[in-house]
Coordinates of C-alpha atoms and ligand atoms in Angstrom, one line a residue:
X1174 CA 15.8 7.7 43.2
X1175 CA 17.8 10.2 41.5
X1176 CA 15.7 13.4 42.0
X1177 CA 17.5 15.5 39.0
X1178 CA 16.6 15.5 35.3
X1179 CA 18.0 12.3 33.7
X1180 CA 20.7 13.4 31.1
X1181 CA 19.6 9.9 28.9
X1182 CA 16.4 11.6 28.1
X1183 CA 17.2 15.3 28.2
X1184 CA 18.7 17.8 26.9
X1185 CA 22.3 18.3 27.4
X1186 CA 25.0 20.2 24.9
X1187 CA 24.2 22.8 22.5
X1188 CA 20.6 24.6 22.3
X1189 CA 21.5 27.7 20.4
X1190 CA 19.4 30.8 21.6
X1191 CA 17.8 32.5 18.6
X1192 CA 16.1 36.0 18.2
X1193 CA 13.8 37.3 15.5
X1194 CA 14.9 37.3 12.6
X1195 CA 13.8 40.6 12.1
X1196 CA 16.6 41.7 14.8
X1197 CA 18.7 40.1 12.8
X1198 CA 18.2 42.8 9.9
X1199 CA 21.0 44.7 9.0
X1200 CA 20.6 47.6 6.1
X1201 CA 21.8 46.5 2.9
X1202 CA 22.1 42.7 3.9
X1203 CA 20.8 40.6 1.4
X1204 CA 20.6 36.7 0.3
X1205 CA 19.7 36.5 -2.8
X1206 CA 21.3 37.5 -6.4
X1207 CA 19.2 38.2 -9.2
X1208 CA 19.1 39.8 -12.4
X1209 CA 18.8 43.6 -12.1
X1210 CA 15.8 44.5 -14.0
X1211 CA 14.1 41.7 -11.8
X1212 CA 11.1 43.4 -9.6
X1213 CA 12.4 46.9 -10.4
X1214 CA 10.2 49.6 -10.1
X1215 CA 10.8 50.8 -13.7
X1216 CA 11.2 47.6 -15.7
X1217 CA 8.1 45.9 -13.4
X1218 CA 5.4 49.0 -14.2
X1219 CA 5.6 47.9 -17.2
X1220 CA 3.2 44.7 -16.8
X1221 CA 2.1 45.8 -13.0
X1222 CA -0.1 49.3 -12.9
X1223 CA 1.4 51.9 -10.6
X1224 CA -1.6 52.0 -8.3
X1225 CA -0.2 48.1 -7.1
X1226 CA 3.1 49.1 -6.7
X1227 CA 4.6 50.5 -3.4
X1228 CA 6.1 53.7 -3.0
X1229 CA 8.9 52.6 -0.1
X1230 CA 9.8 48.8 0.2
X1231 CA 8.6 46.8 2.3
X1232 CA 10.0 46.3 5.8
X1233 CA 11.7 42.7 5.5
X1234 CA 14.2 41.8 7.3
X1235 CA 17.4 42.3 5.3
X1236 CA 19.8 39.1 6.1
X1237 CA 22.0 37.2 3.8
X1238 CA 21.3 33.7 2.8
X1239 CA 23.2 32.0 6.3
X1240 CA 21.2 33.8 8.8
X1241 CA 18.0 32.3 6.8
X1242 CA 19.1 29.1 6.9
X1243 CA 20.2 28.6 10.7
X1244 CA 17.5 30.8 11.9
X1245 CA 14.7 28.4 10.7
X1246 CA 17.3 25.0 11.7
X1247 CA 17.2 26.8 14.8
X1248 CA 14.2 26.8 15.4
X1249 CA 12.9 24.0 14.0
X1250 CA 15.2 22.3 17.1
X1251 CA 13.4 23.8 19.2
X1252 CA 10.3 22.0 18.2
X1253 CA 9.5 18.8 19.7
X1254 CA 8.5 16.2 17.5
X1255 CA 8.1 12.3 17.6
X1256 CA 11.3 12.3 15.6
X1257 CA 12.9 13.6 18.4
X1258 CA 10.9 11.9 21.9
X1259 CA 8.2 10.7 23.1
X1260 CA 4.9 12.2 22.7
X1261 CA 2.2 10.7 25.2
X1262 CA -0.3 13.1 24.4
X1263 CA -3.3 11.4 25.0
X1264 CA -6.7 11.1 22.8
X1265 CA -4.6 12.8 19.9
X1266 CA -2.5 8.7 19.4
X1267 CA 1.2 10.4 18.6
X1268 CA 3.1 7.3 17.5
X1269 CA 5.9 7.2 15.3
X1270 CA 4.4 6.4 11.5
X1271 CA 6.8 4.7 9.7
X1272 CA 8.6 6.1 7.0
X1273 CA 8.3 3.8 4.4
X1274 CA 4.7 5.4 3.7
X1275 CA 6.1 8.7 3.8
X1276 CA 8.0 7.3 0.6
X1277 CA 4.7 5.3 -0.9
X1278 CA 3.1 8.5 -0.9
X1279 CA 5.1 10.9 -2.6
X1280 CA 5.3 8.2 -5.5
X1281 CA 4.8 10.3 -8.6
X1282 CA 2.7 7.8 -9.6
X1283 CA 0.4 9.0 -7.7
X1284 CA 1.5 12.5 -6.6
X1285 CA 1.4 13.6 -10.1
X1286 CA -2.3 12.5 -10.6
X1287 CA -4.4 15.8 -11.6
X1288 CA -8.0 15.7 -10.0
X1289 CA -9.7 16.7 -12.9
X1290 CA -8.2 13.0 -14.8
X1291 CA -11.0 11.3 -16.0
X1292 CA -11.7 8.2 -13.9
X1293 CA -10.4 5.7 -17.1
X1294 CA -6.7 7.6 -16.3
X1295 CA -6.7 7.0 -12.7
X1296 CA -7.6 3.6 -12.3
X1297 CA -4.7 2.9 -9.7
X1298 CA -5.9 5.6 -7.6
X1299 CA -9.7 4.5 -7.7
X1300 CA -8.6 1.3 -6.9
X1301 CA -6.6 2.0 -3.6
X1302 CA -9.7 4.0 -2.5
X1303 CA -12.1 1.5 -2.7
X1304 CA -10.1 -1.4 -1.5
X1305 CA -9.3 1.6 1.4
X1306 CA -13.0 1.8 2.0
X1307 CA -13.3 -2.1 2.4
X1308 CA -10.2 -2.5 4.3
X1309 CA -11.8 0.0 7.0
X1310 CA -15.2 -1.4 6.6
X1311 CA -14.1 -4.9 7.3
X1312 CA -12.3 -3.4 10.6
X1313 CA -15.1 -1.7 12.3
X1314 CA -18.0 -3.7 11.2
X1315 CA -19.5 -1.6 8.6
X1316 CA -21.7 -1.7 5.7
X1317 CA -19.5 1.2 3.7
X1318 CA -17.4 3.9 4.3
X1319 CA -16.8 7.3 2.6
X1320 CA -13.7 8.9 2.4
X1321 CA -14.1 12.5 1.6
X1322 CA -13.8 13.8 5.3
X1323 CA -10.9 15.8 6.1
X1324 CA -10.3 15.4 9.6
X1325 CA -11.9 13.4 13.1
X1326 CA -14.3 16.5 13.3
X1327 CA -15.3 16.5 9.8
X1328 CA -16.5 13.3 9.9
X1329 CA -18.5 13.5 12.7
X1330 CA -20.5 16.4 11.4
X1331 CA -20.3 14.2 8.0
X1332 CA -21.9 11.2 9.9
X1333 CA -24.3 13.7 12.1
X1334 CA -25.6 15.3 8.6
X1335 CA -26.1 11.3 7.7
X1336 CA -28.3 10.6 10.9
X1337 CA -29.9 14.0 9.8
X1338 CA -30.9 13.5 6.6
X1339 CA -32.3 9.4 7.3
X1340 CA -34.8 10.8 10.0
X1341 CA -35.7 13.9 7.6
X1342 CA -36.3 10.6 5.1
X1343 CA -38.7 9.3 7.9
X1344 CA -40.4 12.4 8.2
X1345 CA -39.1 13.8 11.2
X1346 CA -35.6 15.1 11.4
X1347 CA -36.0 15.0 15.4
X1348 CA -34.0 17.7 18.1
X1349 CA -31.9 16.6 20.1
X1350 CA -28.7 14.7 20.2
X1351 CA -27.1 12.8 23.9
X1352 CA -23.4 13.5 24.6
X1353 CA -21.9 12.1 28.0
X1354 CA -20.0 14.5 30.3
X1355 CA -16.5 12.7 28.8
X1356 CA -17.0 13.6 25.0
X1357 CA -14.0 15.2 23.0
X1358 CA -15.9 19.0 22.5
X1359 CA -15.8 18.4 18.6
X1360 CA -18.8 15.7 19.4
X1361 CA -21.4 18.6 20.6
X1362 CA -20.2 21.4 18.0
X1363 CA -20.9 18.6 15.0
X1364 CA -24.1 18.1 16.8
X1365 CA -24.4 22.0 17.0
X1366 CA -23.8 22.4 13.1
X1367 CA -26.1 20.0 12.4
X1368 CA -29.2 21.6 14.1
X1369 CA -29.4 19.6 17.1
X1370 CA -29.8 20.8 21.2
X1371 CA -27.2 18.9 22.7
X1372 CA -28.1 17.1 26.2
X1373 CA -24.9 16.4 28.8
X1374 CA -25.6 12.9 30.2
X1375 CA -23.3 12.4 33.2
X1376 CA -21.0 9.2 33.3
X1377 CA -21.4 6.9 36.2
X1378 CA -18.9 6.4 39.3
X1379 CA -17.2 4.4 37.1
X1380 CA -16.4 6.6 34.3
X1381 CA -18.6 4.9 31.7
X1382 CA -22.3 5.9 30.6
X1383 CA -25.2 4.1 32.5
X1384 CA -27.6 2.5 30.4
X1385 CA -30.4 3.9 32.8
X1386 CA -29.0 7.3 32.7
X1387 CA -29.9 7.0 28.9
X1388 CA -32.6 5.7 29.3
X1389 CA -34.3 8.1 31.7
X1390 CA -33.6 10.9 28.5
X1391 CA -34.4 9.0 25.7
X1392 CA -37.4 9.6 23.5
X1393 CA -38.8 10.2 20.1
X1394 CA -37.3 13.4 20.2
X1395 CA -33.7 12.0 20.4
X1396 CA -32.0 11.6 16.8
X1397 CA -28.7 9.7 18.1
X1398 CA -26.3 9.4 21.0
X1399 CA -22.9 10.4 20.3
X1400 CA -20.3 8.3 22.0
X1401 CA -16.9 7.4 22.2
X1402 CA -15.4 3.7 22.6
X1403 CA -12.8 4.1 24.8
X1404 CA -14.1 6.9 26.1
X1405 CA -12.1 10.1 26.5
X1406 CA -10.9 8.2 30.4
X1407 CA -9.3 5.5 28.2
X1408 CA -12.3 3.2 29.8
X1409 CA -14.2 1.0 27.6
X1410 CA -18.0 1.5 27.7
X1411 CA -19.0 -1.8 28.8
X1412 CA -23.1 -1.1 28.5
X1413 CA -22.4 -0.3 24.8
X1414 CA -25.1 -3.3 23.9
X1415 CA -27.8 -2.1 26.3
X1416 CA -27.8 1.6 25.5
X1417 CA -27.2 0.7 21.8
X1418 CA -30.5 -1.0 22.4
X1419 CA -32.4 1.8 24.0
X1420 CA -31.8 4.0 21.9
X1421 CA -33.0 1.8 18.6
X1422 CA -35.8 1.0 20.6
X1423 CA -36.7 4.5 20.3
X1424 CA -36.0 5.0 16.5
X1425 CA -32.8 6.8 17.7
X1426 CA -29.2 5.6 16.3
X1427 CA -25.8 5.3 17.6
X1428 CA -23.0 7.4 16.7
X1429 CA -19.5 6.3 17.8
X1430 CA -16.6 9.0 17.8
X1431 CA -13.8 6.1 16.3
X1432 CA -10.7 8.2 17.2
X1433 CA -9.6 5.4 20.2
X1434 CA -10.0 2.9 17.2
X1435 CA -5.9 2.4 18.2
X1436 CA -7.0 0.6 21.5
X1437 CA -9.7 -1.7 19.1
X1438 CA -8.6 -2.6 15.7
X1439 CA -8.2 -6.2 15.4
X1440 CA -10.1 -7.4 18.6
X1441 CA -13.2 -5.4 18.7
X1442 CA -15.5 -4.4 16.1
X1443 CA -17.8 -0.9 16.5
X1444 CA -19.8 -2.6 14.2
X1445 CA -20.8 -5.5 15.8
X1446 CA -21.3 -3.3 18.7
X1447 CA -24.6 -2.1 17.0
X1448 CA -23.3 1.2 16.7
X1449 CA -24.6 3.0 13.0
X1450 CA -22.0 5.5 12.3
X1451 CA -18.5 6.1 13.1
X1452 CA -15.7 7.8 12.2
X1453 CA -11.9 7.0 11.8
X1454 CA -9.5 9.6 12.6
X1455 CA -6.4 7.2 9.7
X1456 CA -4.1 10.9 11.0
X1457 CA -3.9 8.7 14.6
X1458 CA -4.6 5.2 14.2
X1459 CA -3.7 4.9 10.6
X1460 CA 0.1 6.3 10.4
X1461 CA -0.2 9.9 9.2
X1462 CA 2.1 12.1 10.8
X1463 CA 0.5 14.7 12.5
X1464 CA 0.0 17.3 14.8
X1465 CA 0.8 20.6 12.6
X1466 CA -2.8 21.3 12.0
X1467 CA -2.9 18.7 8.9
X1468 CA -3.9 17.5 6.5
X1469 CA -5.7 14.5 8.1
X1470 CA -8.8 12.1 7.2
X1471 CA -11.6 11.3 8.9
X1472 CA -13.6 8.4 7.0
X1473 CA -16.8 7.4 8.1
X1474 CA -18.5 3.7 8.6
X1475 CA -22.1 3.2 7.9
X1476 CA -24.4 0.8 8.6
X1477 CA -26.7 -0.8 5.8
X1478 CA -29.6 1.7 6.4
X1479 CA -27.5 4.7 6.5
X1480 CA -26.1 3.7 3.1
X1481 CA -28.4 5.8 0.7
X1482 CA -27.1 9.2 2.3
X1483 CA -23.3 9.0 2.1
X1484 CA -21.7 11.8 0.2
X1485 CA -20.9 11.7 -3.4
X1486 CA -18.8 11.4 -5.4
X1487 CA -18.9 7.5 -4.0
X1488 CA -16.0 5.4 -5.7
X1489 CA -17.6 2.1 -6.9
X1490 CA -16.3 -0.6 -9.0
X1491 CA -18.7 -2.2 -11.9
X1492 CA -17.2 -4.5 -14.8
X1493 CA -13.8 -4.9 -13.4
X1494 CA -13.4 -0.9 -13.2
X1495 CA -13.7 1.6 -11.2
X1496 CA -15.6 4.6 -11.7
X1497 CA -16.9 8.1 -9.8
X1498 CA -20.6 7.7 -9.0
X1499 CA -22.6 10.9 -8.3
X1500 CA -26.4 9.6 -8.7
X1501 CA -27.5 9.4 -5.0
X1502 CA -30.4 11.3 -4.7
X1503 CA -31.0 10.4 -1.0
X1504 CA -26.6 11.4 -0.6
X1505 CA -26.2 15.0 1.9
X1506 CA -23.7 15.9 -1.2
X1507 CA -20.3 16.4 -1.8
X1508 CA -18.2 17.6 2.0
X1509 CA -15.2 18.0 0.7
X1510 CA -13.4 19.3 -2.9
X1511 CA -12.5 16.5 -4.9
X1512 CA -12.3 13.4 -3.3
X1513 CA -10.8 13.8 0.3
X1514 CA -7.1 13.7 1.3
X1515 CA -5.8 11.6 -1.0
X1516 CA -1.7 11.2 0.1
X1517 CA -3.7 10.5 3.8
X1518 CA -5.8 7.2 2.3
X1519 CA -2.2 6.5 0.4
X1520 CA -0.5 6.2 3.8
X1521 CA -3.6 4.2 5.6
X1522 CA -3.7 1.9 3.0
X1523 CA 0.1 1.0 2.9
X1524 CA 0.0 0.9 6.6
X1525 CA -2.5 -1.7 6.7
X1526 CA -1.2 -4.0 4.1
X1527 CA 2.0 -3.7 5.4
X1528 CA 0.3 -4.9 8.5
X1529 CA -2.3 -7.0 8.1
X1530 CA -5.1 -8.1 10.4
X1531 CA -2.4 -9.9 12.7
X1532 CA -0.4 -6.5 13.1
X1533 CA -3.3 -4.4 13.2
X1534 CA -4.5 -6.2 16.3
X1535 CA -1.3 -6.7 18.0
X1536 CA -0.8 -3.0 17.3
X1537 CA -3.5 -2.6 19.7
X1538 CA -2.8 -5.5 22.4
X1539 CA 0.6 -3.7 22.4
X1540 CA -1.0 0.2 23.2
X1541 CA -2.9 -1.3 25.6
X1542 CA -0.4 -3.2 27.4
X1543 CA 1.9 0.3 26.9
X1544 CA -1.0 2.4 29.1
X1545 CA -0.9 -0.4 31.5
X1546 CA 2.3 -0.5 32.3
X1547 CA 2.7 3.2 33.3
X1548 CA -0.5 2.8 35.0
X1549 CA 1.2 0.4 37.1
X1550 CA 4.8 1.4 37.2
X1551 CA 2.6 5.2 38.7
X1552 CA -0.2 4.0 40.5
X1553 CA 0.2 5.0 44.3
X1554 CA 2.4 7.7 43.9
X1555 CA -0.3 9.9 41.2
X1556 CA -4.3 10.0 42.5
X1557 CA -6.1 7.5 39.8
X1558 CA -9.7 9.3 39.5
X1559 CA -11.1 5.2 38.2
X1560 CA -10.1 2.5 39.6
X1561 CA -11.2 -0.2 36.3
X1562 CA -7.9 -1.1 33.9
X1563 CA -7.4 1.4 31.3
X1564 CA -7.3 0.5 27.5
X1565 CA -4.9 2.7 25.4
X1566 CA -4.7 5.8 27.7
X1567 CA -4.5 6.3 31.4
X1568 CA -5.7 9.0 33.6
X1569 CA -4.3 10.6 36.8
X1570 CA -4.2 13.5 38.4
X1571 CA -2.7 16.3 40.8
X1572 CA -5.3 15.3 43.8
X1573 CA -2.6 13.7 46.1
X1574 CA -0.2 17.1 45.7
X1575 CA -2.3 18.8 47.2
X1576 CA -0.5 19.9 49.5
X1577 CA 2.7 20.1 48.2
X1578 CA 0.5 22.8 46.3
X1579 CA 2.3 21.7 42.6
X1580 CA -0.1 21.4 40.3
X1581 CA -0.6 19.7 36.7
X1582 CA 0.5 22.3 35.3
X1583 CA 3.3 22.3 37.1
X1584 CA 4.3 18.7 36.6
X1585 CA 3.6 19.2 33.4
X1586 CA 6.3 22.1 32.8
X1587 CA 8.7 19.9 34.8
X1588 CA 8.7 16.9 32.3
X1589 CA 10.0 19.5 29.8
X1590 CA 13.3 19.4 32.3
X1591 CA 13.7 15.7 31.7
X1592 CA 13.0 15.8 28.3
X1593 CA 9.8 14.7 27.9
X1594 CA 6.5 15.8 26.2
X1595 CA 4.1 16.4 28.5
X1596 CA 0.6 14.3 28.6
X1597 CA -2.4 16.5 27.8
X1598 CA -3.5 17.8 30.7
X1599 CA -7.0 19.3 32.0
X1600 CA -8.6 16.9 30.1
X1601 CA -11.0 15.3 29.8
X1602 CA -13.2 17.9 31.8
X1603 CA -14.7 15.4 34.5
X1604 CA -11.5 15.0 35.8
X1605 CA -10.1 17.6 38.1
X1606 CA -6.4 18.2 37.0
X1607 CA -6.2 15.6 35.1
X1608 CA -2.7 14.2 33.2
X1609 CA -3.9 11.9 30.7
X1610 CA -1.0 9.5 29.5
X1611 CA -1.2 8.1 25.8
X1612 CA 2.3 6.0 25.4
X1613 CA 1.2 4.5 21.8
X1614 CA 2.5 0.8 20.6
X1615 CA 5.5 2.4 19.0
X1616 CA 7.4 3.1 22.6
X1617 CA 10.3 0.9 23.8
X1618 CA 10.0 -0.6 27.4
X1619 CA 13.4 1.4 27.8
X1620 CA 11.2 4.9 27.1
X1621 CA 8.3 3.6 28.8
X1622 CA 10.8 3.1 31.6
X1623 CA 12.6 6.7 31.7
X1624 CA 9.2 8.3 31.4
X1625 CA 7.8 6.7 34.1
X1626 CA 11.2 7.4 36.0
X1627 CA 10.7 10.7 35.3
X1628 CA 7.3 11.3 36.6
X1629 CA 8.1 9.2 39.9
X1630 CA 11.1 11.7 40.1
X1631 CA 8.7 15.0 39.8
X1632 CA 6.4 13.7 42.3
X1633 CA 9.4 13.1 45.1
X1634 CA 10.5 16.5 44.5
X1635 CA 7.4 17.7 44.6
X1636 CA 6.8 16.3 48.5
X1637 CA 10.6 17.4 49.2
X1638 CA 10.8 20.6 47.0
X1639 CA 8.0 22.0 45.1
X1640 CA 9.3 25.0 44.3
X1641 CA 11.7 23.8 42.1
X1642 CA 8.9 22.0 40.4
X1643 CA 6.9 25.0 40.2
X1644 CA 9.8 27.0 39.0
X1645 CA 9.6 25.0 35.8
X1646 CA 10.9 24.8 33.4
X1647 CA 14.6 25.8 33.7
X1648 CA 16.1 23.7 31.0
X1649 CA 14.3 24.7 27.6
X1650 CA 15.3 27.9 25.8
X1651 CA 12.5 30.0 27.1
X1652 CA 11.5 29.1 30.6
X1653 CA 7.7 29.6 32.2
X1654 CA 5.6 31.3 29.7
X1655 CA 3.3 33.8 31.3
X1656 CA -0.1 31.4 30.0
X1657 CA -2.2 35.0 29.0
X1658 CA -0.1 37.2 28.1
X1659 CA -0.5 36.5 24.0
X1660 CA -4.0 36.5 24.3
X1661 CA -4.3 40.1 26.4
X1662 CA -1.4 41.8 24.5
X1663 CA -1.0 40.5 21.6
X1664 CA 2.6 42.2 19.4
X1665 CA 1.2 41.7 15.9
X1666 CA 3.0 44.2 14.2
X1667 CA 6.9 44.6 14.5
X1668 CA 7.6 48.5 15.0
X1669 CA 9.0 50.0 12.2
X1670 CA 11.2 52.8 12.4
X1671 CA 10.0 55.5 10.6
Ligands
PLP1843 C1 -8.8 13.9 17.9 C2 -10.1 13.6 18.3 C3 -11.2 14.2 17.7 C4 -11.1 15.2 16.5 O1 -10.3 14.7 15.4 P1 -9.6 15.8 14.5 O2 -9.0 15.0 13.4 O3 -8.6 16.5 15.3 O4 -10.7 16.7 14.0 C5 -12.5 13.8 18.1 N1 -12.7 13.0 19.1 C6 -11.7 12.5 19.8 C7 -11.9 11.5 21.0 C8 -10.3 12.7 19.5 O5 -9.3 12.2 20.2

């Protein structure tokens, strides 16, 4: 096996270095022509009192109009993106989102629509978010969804305010909320923010929840359980039924964290599971770029008695129209300005009629099989922590290095040298050094094929060589980044010489 870098993959040719663009400034330099009175002192005083105006100008770099432009092409390069690789990242779903709904959504149709329209000049809109709403109800098995959360997190702490306010309604908003050991950390900070003590329930040998480790914490002081199907381990939490029932049976309800929905759609409903609240994360399963910190939606599925306490403004549909409701007087209230992240629904919904049930579902037979296949194609040369078959992610991890003393980290850094996005790595938590893989439907068996040769490559070098694995990476613009050093000594302020 070729224990180098593949060039396929890689990086090879030109990778232009590129400093601040500050030390790019050179006095004088400019980009720009405008008129001469515009933003002088003398001609701007007159509209802008003197006590706003500076005194010296202010320290920008001075750099003409070329410099601009290649300094932020430059860098941009330098950014991975699914655009340009691979991006197994797991529990964050980074597959390629087709473009057509990049073009649905900037429709002016429908980018041009003011918020403040009354809802008889918007009936298009209204329309595409409550056939939305169905569309995702009809997936997981629920009684209704809102779409006014903004993100994953939001929705949780949406549905958790939900579970909050129907036990208040029963006269007892109870304390306490269950999380297993393999939760994403947004599921006990929702909890958090919604009053509850949080109580860790370990996960079994097996990576999934026990029903009898539930069972032995459940009481009438439990509100819900917060759990995620696939968990975090990419394992599917086969006693979903029984602790679904022990927790009912205690007046407690079920709250499923829905952001492995890409594993699900099509062949399994959350719903039918008996679970009572979950969200959707439509910025991974439901083709939204994303990644840059937003925007993103985070809908959330109700079941029939949770109905009452969704937010307002609820989008219904009386008479053949569509309309904004806002008489709920059991709803927990508005979450979000407006109605939610419109351009977000806009791409779930084109996504799903472009797919229909049939594509939805083999969307998800085909992550699946992807996460298999590296599974296999790596199993015996990386430590698997669970021995049951994985659903849309798999996890390893750096236990059979050892040794060789190259760590995740390590291997990690390395994958930069082939050209790959690394996996997350060091989490979830319950696995030591974990490398948690996430190839998505939208891979090739070609890619699937030169990542995995890539991994098997790191971990012969790493038996023959680690430290050439642990010098990595040596083929990216900057090399090893000292992991602190931002956080301890932070440069916030370039030095200005005066
Ligand atoms: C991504 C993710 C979240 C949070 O979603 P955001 O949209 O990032 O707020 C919660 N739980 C799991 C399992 C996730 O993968």
């Amino acid at each position: 096996m070729e224990a180098n870098p593949s060039v396929s993959s890689g990086r090879s040719g030109l990778t232009h270095a590129e400093p601040l663009i500050i030390e790019r400034s050179a006095p004088g330099r400019c980009g720009h022509s405008l008129p001469a009175s515009f933003g002088h002192p003398e001609t701007a005083s007159a509209d802008i009192p003197s006590a706003c105006l500076r005194s010296q100008p202010a320290a920008l770099p001075e750099v003409d109009e070329m410099t601009v432009v290649r300094h932020f092409t430059r860098l941009s390069a330098w950014n991975h993106s699914i655009d340009s690789g691979m991006y197994p990242l797991g529990s964050c779903t980074m597959k390629y989102n087709p473009r057509i709904n990049e073009a649905l959504a900037r429709l002016p149709s429908f980018s041009d629509l003011h918020p403040y329209l009354p809802a008889s000049h918007c009936q298009g809109a209204l329309q595409l978010m409550w056939e939305l709403a169905q569309y995702l109800a009809e997936i997981a098995g629920f009684a209704e969804v809102t779409l006014a959360p903004a993100a994953g997190a939001h929705g949780e702490w949406t549905g958790m305010k939900m579970i909050r306010a129907y036990h208040r309604a029963q006269g007892n908003p109870r304390r306490r909320v269950l999380v297993p050991d393999t939760a994403h950390g947004t599921n006990p900070a929702s909890s958090k923010l919604c009053g509850y003590n949080v109580v860790e329930i370990k996960s079994g040998p097996e990576g999934i929840l026990q029903p009898e480790a539930v069972a032995q914490v459940m009481d009438d002081s439990v509100a819900a359980i917060m759990i995620t199907n696939p968990n975090t381990l990419g394992l599917f939490e086969s006693g979903i039924g029984d602790i679904a029932d022990i927790v009912h049976a205690q007046g407690g309800l079920v709250y499923c964290d829905g952001a492995n929905l890409n594993s699900m759609m099509g062949v399994a409903r959350p719903g039918d599971m008996d679970i009572d609240v979950l969200q959707f994360n439509l910025h991974k399963t439901f083709a939204t770029p994303h990644g840059g910190g937003g925007p993103g939606s985070g809908p959330v599925g109700v079941c029939a008695k949770l109905v009452p306490f969704l937010p307002i403004p609820r989008v219904a549909k009386k008479e053949g129209q569509y309309l904004l409701e806002e008489d709920h007087p059991q709803s927990i209230g508005r979450v979000k300005s407006f109605y939610g992240n419109f351009a977000v629904m806009l791409r779930a919904y084109a996504y799903i009629r472009e797919m229909g049930g049939g594509g939805l579902k083999q969307a998800s037979q085909m992550a699946v099989l992807a996460a298999n296949y590296l599974r296999a194609k790596l199993e015996g040369h990386y430590h698997l922590p669970y021995p049951s078959r994985s659903l849309h992610e798999v996890i390893f991890s750096d236990q059979n290095l050892a040794e060789t003393k190259v760590s995740t980290l390590d291997i990690a850094k390395r994958l930069l040298d082939h050209g790959f996005h690394p996996p997350t790595i060091y989490f979830p938590l319950v696995v030591h050094g974990a490398l948690m893989i996430e190839p998505t439907e939208t891979e090739n068996i070609e890619t699937l094929d030169e990542f995995a040769a890539a991994l098997l490559a790191i971990e012969q070098e790493a038996q023959h060589n680690p430290d050439q694995v642990r010098a990595a990476p040596q083929r990216t613009v900057v090399g090893r980044l000292d992991e602190v050093k931002a956080a301890r000594e932070p440069v916030l302020r370039w030095p200005t010489k005066d």
